[in-house]
Coordinates of N, CA, C and O in Angstrom, one line a residue:
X1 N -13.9 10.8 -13.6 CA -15.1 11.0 -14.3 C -16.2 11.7 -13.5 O -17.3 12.1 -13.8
X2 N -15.6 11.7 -12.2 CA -17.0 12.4 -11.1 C -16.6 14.0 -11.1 O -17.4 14.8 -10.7
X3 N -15.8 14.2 -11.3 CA -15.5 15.8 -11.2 C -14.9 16.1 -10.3 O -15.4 17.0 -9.7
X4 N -13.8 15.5 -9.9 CA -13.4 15.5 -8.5 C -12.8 16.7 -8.7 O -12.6 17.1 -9.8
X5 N -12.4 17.5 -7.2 CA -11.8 19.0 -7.2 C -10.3 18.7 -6.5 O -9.4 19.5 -6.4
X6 N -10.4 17.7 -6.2 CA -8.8 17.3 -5.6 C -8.8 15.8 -5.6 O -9.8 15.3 -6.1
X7 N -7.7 14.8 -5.2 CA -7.0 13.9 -5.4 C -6.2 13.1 -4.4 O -5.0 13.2 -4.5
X8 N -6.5 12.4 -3.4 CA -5.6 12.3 -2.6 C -5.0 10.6 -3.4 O -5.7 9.8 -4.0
X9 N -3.3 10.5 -3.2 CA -2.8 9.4 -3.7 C -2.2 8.7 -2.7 O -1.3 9.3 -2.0
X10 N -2.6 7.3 -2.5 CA -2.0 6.3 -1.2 C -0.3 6.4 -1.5 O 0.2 7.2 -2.3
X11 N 0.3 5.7 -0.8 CA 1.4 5.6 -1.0 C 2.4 5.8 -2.3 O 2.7 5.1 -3.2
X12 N 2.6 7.2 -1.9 CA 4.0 7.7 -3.3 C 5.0 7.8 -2.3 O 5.0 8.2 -1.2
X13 N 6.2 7.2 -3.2 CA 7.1 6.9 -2.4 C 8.2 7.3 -3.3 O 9.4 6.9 -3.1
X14 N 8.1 8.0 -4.1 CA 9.4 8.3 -5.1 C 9.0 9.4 -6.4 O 7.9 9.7 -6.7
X15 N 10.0 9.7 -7.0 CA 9.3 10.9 -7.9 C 8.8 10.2 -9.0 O 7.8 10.7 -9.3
X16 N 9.0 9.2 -9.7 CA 8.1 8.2 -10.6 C 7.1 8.3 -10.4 O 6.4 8.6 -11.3
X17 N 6.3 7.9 -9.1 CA 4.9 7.9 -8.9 C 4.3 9.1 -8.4 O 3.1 9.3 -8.5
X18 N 5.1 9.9 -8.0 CA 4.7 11.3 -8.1 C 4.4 12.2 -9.4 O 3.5 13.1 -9.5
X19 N 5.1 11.9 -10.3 CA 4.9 12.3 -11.8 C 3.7 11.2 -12.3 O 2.9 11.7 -13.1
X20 N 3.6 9.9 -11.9 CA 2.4 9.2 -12.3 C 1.0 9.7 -11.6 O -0.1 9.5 -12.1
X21 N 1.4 10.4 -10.3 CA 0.2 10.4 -9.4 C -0.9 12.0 -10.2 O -2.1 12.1 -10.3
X22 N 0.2 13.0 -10.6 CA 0.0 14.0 -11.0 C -0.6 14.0 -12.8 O -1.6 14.5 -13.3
X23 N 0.3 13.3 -13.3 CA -0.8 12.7 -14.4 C -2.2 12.2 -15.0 O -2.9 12.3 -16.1
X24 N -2.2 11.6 -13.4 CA -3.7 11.0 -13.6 C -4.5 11.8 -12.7 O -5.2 11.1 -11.9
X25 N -4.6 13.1 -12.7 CA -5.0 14.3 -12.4 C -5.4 15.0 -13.1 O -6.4 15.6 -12.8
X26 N -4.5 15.5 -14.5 CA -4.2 16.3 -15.4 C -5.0 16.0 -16.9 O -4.8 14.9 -17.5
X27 N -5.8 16.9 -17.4 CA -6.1 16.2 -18.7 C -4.5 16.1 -19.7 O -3.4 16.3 -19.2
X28 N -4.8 15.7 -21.2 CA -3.9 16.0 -22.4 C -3.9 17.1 -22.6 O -4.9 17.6 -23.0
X29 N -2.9 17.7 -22.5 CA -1.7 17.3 -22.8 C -0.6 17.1 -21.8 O 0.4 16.5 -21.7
X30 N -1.3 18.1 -21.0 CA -0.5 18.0 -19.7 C -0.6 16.4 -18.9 O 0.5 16.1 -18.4
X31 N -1.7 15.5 -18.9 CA -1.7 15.0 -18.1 C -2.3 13.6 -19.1 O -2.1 13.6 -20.3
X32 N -3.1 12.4 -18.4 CA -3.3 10.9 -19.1 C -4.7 10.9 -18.0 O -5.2 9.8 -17.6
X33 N -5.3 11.9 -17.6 CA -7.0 11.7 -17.1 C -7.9 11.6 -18.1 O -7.9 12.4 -19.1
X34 N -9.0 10.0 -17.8 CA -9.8 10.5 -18.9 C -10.7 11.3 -18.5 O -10.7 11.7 -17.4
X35 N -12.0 11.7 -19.6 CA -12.6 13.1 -19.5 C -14.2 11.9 -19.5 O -14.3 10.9 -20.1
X36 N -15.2 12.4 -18.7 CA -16.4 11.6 -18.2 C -17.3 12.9 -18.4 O -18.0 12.9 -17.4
X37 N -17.7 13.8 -19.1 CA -18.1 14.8 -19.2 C -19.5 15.2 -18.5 O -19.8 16.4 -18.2
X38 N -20.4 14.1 -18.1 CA -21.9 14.2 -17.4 C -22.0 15.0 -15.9 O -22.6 16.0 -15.5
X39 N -21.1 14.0 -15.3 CA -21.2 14.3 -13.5 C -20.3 15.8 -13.5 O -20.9 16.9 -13.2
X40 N -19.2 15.8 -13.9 CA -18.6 17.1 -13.8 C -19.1 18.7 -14.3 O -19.0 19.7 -13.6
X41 N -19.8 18.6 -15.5 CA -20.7 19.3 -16.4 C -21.9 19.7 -15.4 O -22.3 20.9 -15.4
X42 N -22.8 18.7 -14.4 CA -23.6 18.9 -13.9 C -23.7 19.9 -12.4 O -24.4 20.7 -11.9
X43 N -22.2 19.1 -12.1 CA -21.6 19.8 -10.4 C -21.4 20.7 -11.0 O -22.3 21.4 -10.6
X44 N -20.4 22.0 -12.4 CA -19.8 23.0 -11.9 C -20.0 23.4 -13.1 O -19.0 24.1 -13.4
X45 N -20.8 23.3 -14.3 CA -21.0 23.8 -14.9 C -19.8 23.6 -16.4 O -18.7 23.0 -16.4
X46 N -20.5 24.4 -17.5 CA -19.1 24.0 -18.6 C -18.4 24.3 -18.7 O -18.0 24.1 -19.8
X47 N -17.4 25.0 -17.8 CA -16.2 25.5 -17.8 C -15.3 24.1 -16.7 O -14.1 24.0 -16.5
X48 N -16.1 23.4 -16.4 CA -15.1 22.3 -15.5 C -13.7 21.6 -16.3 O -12.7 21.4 -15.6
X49 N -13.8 21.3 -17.6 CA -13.1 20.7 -18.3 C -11.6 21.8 -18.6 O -10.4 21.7 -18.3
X50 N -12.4 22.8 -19.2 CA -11.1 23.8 -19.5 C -10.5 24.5 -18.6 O -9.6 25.2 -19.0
X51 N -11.0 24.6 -17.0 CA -10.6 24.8 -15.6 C -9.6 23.4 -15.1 O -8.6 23.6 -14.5
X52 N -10.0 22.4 -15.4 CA -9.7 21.6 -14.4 C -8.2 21.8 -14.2 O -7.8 22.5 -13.2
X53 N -7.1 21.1 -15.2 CA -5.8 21.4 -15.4 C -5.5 22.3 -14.2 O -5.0 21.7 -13.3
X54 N -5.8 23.5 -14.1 CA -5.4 24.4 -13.0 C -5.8 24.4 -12.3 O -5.3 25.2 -11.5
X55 N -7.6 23.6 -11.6 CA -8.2 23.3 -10.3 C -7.8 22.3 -9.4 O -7.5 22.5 -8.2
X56 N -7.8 21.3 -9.9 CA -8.1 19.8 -9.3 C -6.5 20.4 -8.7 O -5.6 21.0 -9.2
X57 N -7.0 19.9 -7.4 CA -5.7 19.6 -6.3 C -5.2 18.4 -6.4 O -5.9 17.5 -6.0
X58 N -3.8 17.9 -6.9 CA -2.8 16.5 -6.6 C -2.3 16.8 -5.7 O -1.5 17.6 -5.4
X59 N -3.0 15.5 -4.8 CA -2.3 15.3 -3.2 C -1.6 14.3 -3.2 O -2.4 13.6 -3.7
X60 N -0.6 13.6 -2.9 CA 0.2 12.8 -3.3 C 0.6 12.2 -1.6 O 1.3 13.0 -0.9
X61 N 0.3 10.9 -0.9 CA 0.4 10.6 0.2 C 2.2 10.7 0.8 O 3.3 10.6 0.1
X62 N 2.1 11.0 2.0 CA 3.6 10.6 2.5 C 3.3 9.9 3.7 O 2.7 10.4 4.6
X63 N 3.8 8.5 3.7 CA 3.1 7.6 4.3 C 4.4 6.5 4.8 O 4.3 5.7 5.8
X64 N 5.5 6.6 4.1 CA 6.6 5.6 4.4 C 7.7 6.4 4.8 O 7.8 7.6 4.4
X65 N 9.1 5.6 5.8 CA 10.0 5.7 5.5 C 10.6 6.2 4.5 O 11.2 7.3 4.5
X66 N 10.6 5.4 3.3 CA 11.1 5.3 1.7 C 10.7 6.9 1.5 O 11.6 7.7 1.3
X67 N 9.4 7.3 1.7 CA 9.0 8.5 1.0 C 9.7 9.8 1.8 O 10.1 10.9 1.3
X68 N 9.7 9.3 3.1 CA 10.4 10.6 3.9 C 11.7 10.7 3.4 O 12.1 11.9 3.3
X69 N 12.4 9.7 3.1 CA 14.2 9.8 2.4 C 14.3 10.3 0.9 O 15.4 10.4 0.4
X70 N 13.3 10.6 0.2 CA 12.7 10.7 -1.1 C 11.9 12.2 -1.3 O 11.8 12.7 -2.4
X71 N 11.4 13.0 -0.1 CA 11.0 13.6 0.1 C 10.8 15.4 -0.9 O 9.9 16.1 -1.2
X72 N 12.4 15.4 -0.9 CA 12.4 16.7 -1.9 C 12.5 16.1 -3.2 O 12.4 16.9 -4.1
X73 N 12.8 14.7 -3.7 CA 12.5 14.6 -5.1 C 10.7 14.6 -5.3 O 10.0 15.5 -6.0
X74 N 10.2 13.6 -4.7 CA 8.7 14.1 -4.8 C 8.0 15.3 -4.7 O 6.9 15.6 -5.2
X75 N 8.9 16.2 -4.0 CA 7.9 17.7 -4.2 C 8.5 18.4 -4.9 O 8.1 19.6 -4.9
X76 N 9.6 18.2 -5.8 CA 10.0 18.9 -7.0 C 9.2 18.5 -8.3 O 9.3 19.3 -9.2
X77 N 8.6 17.5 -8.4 CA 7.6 17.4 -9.3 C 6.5 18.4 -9.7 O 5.4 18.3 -9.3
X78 N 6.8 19.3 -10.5 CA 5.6 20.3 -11.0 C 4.4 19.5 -11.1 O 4.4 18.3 -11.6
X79 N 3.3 20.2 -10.4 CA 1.7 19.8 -10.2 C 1.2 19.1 -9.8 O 0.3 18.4 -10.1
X80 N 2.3 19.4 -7.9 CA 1.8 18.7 -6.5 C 1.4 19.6 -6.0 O 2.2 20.6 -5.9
X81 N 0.1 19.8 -5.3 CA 0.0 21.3 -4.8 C 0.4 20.7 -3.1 O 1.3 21.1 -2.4
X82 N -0.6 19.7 -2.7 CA -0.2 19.5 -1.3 C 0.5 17.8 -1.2 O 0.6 17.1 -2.2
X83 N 0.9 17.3 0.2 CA 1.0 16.6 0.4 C -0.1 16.0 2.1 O -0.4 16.8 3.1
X84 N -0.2 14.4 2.0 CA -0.7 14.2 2.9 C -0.3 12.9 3.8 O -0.2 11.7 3.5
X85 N 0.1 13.6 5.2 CA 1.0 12.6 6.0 C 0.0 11.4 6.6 O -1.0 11.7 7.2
X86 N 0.2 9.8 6.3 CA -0.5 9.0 7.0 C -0.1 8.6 8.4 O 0.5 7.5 8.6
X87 N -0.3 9.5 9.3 CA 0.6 8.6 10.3 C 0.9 7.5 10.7 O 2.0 7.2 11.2
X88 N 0.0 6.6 10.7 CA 0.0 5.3 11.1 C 0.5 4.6 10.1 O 0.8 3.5 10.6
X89 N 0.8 4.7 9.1 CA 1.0 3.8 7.8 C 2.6 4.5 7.9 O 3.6 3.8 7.5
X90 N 2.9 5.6 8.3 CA 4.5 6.5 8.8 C 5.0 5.3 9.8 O 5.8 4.4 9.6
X91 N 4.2 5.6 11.0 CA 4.5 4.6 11.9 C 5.4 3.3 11.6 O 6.6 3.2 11.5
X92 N 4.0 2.2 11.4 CA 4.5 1.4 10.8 C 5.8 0.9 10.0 O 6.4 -0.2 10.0
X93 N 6.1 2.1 9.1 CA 7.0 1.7 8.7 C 8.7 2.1 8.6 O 9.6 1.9 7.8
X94 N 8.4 2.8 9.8 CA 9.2 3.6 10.9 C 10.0 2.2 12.1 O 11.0 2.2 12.8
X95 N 8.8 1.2 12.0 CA 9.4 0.0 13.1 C 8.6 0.8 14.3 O 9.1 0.6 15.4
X96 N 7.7 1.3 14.2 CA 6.3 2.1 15.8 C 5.2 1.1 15.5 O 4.9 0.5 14.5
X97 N 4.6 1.2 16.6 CA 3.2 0.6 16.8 C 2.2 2.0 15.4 O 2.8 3.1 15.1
X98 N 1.1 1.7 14.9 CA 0.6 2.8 14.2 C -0.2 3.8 15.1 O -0.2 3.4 16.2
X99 N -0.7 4.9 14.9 CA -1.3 5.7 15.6 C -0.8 7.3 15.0 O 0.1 7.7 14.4
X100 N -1.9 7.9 15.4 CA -1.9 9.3 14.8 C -0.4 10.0 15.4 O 0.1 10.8 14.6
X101 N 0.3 10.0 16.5 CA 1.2 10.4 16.8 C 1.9 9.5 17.6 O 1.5 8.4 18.1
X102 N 3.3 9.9 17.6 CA 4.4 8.9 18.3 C 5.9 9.6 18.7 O 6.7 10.0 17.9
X103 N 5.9 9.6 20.2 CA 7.2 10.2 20.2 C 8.7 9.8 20.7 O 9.7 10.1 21.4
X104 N 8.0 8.9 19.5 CA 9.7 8.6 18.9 C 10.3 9.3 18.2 O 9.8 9.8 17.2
X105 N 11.7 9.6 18.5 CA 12.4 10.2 17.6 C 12.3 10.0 16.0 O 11.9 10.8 15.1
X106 N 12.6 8.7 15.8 CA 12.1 8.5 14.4 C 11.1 9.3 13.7 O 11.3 10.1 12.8
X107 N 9.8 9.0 14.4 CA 8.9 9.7 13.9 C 8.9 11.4 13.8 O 8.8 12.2 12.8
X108 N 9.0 11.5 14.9 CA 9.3 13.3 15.0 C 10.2 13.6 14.3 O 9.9 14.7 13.9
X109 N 11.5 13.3 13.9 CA 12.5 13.9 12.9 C 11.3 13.7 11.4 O 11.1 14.6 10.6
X110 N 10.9 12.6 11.2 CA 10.2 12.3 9.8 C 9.2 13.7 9.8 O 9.1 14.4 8.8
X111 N 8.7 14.0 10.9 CA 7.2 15.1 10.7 C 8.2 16.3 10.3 O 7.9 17.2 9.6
X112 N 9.8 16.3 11.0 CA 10.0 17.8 10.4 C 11.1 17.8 9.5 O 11.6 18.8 9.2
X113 N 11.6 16.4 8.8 CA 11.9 16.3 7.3 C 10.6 17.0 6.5 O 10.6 18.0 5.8
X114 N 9.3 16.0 6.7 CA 8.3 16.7 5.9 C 7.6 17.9 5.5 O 7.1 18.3 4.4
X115 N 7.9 18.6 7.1 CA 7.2 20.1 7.3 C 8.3 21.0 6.4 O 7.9 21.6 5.4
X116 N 9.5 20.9 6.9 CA 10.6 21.6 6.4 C 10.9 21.3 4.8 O 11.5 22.2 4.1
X117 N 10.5 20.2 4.1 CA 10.7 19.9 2.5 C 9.5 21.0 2.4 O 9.6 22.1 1.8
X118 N 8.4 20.6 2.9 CA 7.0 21.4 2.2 C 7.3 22.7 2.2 O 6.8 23.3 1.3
X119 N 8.3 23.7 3.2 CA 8.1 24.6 3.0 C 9.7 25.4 1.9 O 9.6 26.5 1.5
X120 N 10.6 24.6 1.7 CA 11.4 24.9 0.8 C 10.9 24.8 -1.1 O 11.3 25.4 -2.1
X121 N 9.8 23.7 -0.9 CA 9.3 23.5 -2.1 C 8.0 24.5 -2.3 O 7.2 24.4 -3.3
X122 N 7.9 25.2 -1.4 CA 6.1 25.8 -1.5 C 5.2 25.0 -1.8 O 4.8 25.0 -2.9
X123 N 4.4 24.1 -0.4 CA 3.8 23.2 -1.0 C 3.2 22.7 0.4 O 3.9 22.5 1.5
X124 N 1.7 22.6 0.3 CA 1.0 22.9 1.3 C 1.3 21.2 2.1 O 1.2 20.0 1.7
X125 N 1.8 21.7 3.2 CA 1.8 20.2 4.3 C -0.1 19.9 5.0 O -1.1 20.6 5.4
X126 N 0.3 18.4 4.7 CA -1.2 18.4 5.8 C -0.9 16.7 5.6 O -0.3 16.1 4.8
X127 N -1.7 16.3 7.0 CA -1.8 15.1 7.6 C -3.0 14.7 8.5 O -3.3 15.6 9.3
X128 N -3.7 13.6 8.5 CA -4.3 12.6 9.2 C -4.4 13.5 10.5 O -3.5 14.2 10.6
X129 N -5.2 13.5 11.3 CA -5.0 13.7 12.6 C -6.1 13.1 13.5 O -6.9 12.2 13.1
X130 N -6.1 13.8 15.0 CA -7.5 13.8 16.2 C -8.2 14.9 16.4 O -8.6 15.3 15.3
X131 N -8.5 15.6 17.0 CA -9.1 16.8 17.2 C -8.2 17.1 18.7 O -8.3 18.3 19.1
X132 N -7.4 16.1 19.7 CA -6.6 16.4 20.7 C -5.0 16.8 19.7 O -4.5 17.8 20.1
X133 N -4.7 16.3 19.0 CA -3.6 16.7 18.2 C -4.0 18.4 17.8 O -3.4 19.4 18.2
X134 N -5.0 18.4 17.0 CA -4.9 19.7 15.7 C -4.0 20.6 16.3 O -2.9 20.6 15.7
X135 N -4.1 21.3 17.2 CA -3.3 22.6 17.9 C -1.8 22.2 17.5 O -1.1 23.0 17.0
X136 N -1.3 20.8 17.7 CA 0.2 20.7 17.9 C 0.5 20.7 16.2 O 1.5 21.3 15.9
X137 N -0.1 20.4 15.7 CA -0.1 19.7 14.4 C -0.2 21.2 13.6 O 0.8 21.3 12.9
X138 N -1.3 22.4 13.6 CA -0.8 23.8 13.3 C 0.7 23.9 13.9 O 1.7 23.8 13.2
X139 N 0.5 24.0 15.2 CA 2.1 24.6 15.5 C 3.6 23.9 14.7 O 4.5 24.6 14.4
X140 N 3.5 22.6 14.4 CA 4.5 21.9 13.5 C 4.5 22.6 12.2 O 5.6 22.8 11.5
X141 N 3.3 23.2 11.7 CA 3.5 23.5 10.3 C 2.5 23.5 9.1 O 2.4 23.9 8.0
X142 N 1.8 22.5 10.1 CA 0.6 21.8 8.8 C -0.4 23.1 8.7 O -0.7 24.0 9.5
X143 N -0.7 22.7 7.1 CA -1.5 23.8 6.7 C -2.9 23.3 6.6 O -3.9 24.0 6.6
X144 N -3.0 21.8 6.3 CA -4.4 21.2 6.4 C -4.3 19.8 7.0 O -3.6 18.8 6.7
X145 N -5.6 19.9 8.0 CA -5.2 19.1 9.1 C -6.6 18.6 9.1 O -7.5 19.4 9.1
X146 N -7.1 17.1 9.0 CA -8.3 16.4 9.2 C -8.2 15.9 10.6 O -7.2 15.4 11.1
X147 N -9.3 15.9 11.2 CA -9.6 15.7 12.3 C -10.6 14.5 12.6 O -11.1 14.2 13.7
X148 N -10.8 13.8 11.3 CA -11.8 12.7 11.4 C -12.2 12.2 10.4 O -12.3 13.0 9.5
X149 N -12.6 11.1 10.1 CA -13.1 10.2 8.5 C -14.5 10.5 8.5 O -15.1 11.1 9.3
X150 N -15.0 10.0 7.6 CA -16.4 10.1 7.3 C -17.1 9.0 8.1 O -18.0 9.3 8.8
X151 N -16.8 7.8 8.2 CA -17.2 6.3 8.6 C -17.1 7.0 10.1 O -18.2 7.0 10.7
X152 N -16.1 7.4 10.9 CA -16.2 8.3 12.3 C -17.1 9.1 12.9 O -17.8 9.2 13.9
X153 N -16.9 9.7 11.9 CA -18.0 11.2 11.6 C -19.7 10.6 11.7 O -20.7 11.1 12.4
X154 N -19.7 9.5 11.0 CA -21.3 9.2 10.6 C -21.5 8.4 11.7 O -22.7 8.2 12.1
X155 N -20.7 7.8 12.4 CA -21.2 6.6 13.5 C -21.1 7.6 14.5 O -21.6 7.1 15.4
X156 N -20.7 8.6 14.7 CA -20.8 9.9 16.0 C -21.7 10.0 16.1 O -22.2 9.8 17.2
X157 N -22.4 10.4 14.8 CA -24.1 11.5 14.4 C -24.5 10.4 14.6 O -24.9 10.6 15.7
X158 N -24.9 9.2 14.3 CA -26.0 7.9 14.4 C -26.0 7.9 16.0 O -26.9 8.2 16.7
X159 N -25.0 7.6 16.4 CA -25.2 7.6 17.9 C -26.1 8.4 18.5 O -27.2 8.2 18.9
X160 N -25.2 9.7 18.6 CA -26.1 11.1 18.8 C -27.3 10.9 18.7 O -28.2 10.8 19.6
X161 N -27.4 10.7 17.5 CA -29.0 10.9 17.7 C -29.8 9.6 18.0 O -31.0 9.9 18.1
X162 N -29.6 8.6 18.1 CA -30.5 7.5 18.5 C -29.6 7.6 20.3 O -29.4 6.8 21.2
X163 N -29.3 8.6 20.3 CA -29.5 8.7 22.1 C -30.4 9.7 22.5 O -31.2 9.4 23.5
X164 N -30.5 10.6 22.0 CA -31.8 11.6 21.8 C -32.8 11.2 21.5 O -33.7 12.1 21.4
X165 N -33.2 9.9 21.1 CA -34.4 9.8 20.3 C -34.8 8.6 21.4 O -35.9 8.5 21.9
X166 N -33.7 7.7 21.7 CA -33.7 6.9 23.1 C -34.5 7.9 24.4 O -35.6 7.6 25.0
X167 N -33.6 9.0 24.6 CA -33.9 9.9 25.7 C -35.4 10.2 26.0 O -36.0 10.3 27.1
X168 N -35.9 10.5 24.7 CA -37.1 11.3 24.4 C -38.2 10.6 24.5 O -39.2 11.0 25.0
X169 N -37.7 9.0 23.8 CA -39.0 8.0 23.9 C -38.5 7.7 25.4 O -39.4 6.9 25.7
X170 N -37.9 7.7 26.3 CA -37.8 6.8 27.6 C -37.8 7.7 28.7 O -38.0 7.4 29.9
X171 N -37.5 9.1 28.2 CA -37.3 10.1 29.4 C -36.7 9.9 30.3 O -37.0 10.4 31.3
X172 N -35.4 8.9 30.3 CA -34.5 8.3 31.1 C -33.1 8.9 31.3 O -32.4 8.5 32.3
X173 N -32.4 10.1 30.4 CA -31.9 10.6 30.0 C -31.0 9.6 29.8 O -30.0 9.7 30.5
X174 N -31.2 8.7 29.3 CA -29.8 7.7 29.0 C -28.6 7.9 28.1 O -27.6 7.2 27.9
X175 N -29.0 9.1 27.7 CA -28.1 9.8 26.9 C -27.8 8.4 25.5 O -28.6 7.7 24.9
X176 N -26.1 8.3 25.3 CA -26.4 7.1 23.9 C -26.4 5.5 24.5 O -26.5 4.5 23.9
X177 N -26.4 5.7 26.0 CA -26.5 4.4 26.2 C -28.1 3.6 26.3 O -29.1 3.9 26.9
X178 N -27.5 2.3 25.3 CA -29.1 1.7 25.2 C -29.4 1.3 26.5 O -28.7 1.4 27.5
X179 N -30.7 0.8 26.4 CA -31.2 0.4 27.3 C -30.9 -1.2 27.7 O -30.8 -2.1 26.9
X180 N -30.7 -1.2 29.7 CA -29.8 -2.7 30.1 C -30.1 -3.7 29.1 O -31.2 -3.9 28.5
X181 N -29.4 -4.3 29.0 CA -29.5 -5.8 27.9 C -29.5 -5.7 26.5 O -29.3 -6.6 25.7
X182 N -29.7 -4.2 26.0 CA -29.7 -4.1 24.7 C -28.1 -3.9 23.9 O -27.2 -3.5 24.6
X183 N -28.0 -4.1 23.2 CA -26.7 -3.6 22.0 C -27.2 -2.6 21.3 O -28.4 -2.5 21.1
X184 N -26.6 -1.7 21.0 CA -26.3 -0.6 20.6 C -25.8 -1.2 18.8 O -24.8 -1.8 18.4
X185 N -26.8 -0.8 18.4 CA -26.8 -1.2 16.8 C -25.5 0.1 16.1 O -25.2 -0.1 14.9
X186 N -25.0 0.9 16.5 CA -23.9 1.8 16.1 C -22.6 1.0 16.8 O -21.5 1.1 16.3
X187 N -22.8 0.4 17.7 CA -21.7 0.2 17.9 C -20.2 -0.6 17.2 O -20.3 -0.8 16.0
X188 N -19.4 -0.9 17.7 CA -18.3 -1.7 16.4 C -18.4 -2.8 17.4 O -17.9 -3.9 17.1

C-alpha cells in the first residue's frame, strides 16, 4: 500500500515461496497484491498502478542451506528480478559462527552455487555486506552489494555529529569521544 519500488523477502527456501514471494508483489491478474491507491498515487504519480506489474523489483532472500540446494528451482520462477544473500543467516545454517563472510569451504562453494545459478538464470546477484568486503564481493559476481543498514548508518551520523558539536562547544578536539565520565548517548 506504500508504493514500494522493490521487495526484499526473508527467507525463501524453495520454489513455492518463491512463486508466493512474487505474487505478493504483482497486482491481478498476474499477482494477489492489494492496491492502497493514496501513498503510491502521491510518490509517483497516476501511472504507478498500471506500471507497477513491470516496476516493483521481487527480491526473494537466499539465506539457508535448503535455499542454496534449491537454488535454480527458485530462480526459474518468472518475476524474480534479483536475489539477496543473508550471510550470516547462510552462515548459520551452514553449521559457521554468523558474519558477513567466512572461509569456509561450505560457505564459499554456497557464494558460487549462488553467483553461478544467478548468472545462468539472468538474474541480478546481490548480498549483505561491509564496506572492507565490497571489492571481493564485485569480483565474485555480485551486482548489488549493501554496505550498511540504516540503524548503522544513522548511529554513524548521530555520532559524527555530536562529536563536532562536542568539539566546537569544548574546543578539546575530542572528536566522538564524550567527555571523561560521560556515556555517550549513541552508543550500544
Amino acid at each position: 500500500d506504500m508504493g514500494a519500488m522493490g521487495v526484499i523477502i526473508p527467507m525463501v527456501n524453495g520454489k513455492q515461496e518463491a512463486e508466493a514471494a512474487v505474487a505478493a508483489c504483482r497486482y491481478a491478474p498476474a499477482g494477489r497484491r492489494s492496491m492502497g491507491p493514496i501513498v503510491p498515487s502521491q510518490r509517483y504519480g497516476g501511472s504507478y498502478f498500471a506500471n507497477a506489474n513491470d516496476n516493483v523489483i521481487c527480491i526473494p532472500m537466499i539465506e539457508t542451506g535448503t535455499a542454496v540446494s534449491r537454488i535454480d528451482e527458485i530462480l526459474s520462477v518468472p518475476g524474480i528480478d534479483a536475489i539477496y544473500v543473508g550471510p550470516a543467516d547462510l552462515s548459520i545454517t551452514l553449521g559457521l559462527a554468523p558474519g558477513f563472510d567466512n572461509a569456509d569451504e561450505r560457505f564459499t562453494h554456497a557464494i558460487e552455487t549462488i553467483i553461478d545459478a544467478c548468472h545462468r538464470h539472468n538474474i541480478v546477484p546481490g548480498i549483505h555486506s561491509a564496506v572492507p568486503l565490497a571489492q571481493k564481493r564485485h569480483e565474485q559476481g555480485f551486482r548489488m552489494i549493501t554496505v550498511s543498514a540504516d540503524h548503522s548508518a544513522l548511529v554513524a551520523g548521530m555520532r559524527g555529529e555530536a562529536g563536532k558539536a562536542r568539539e566546537a562547544v569544548t574546543g578539546t578536539g575530542s572528536g566522538t569521544q564524550p567527555p571523561a565520565g560521560k556515556r555517550d548517548p549513541y552508543s550500544a
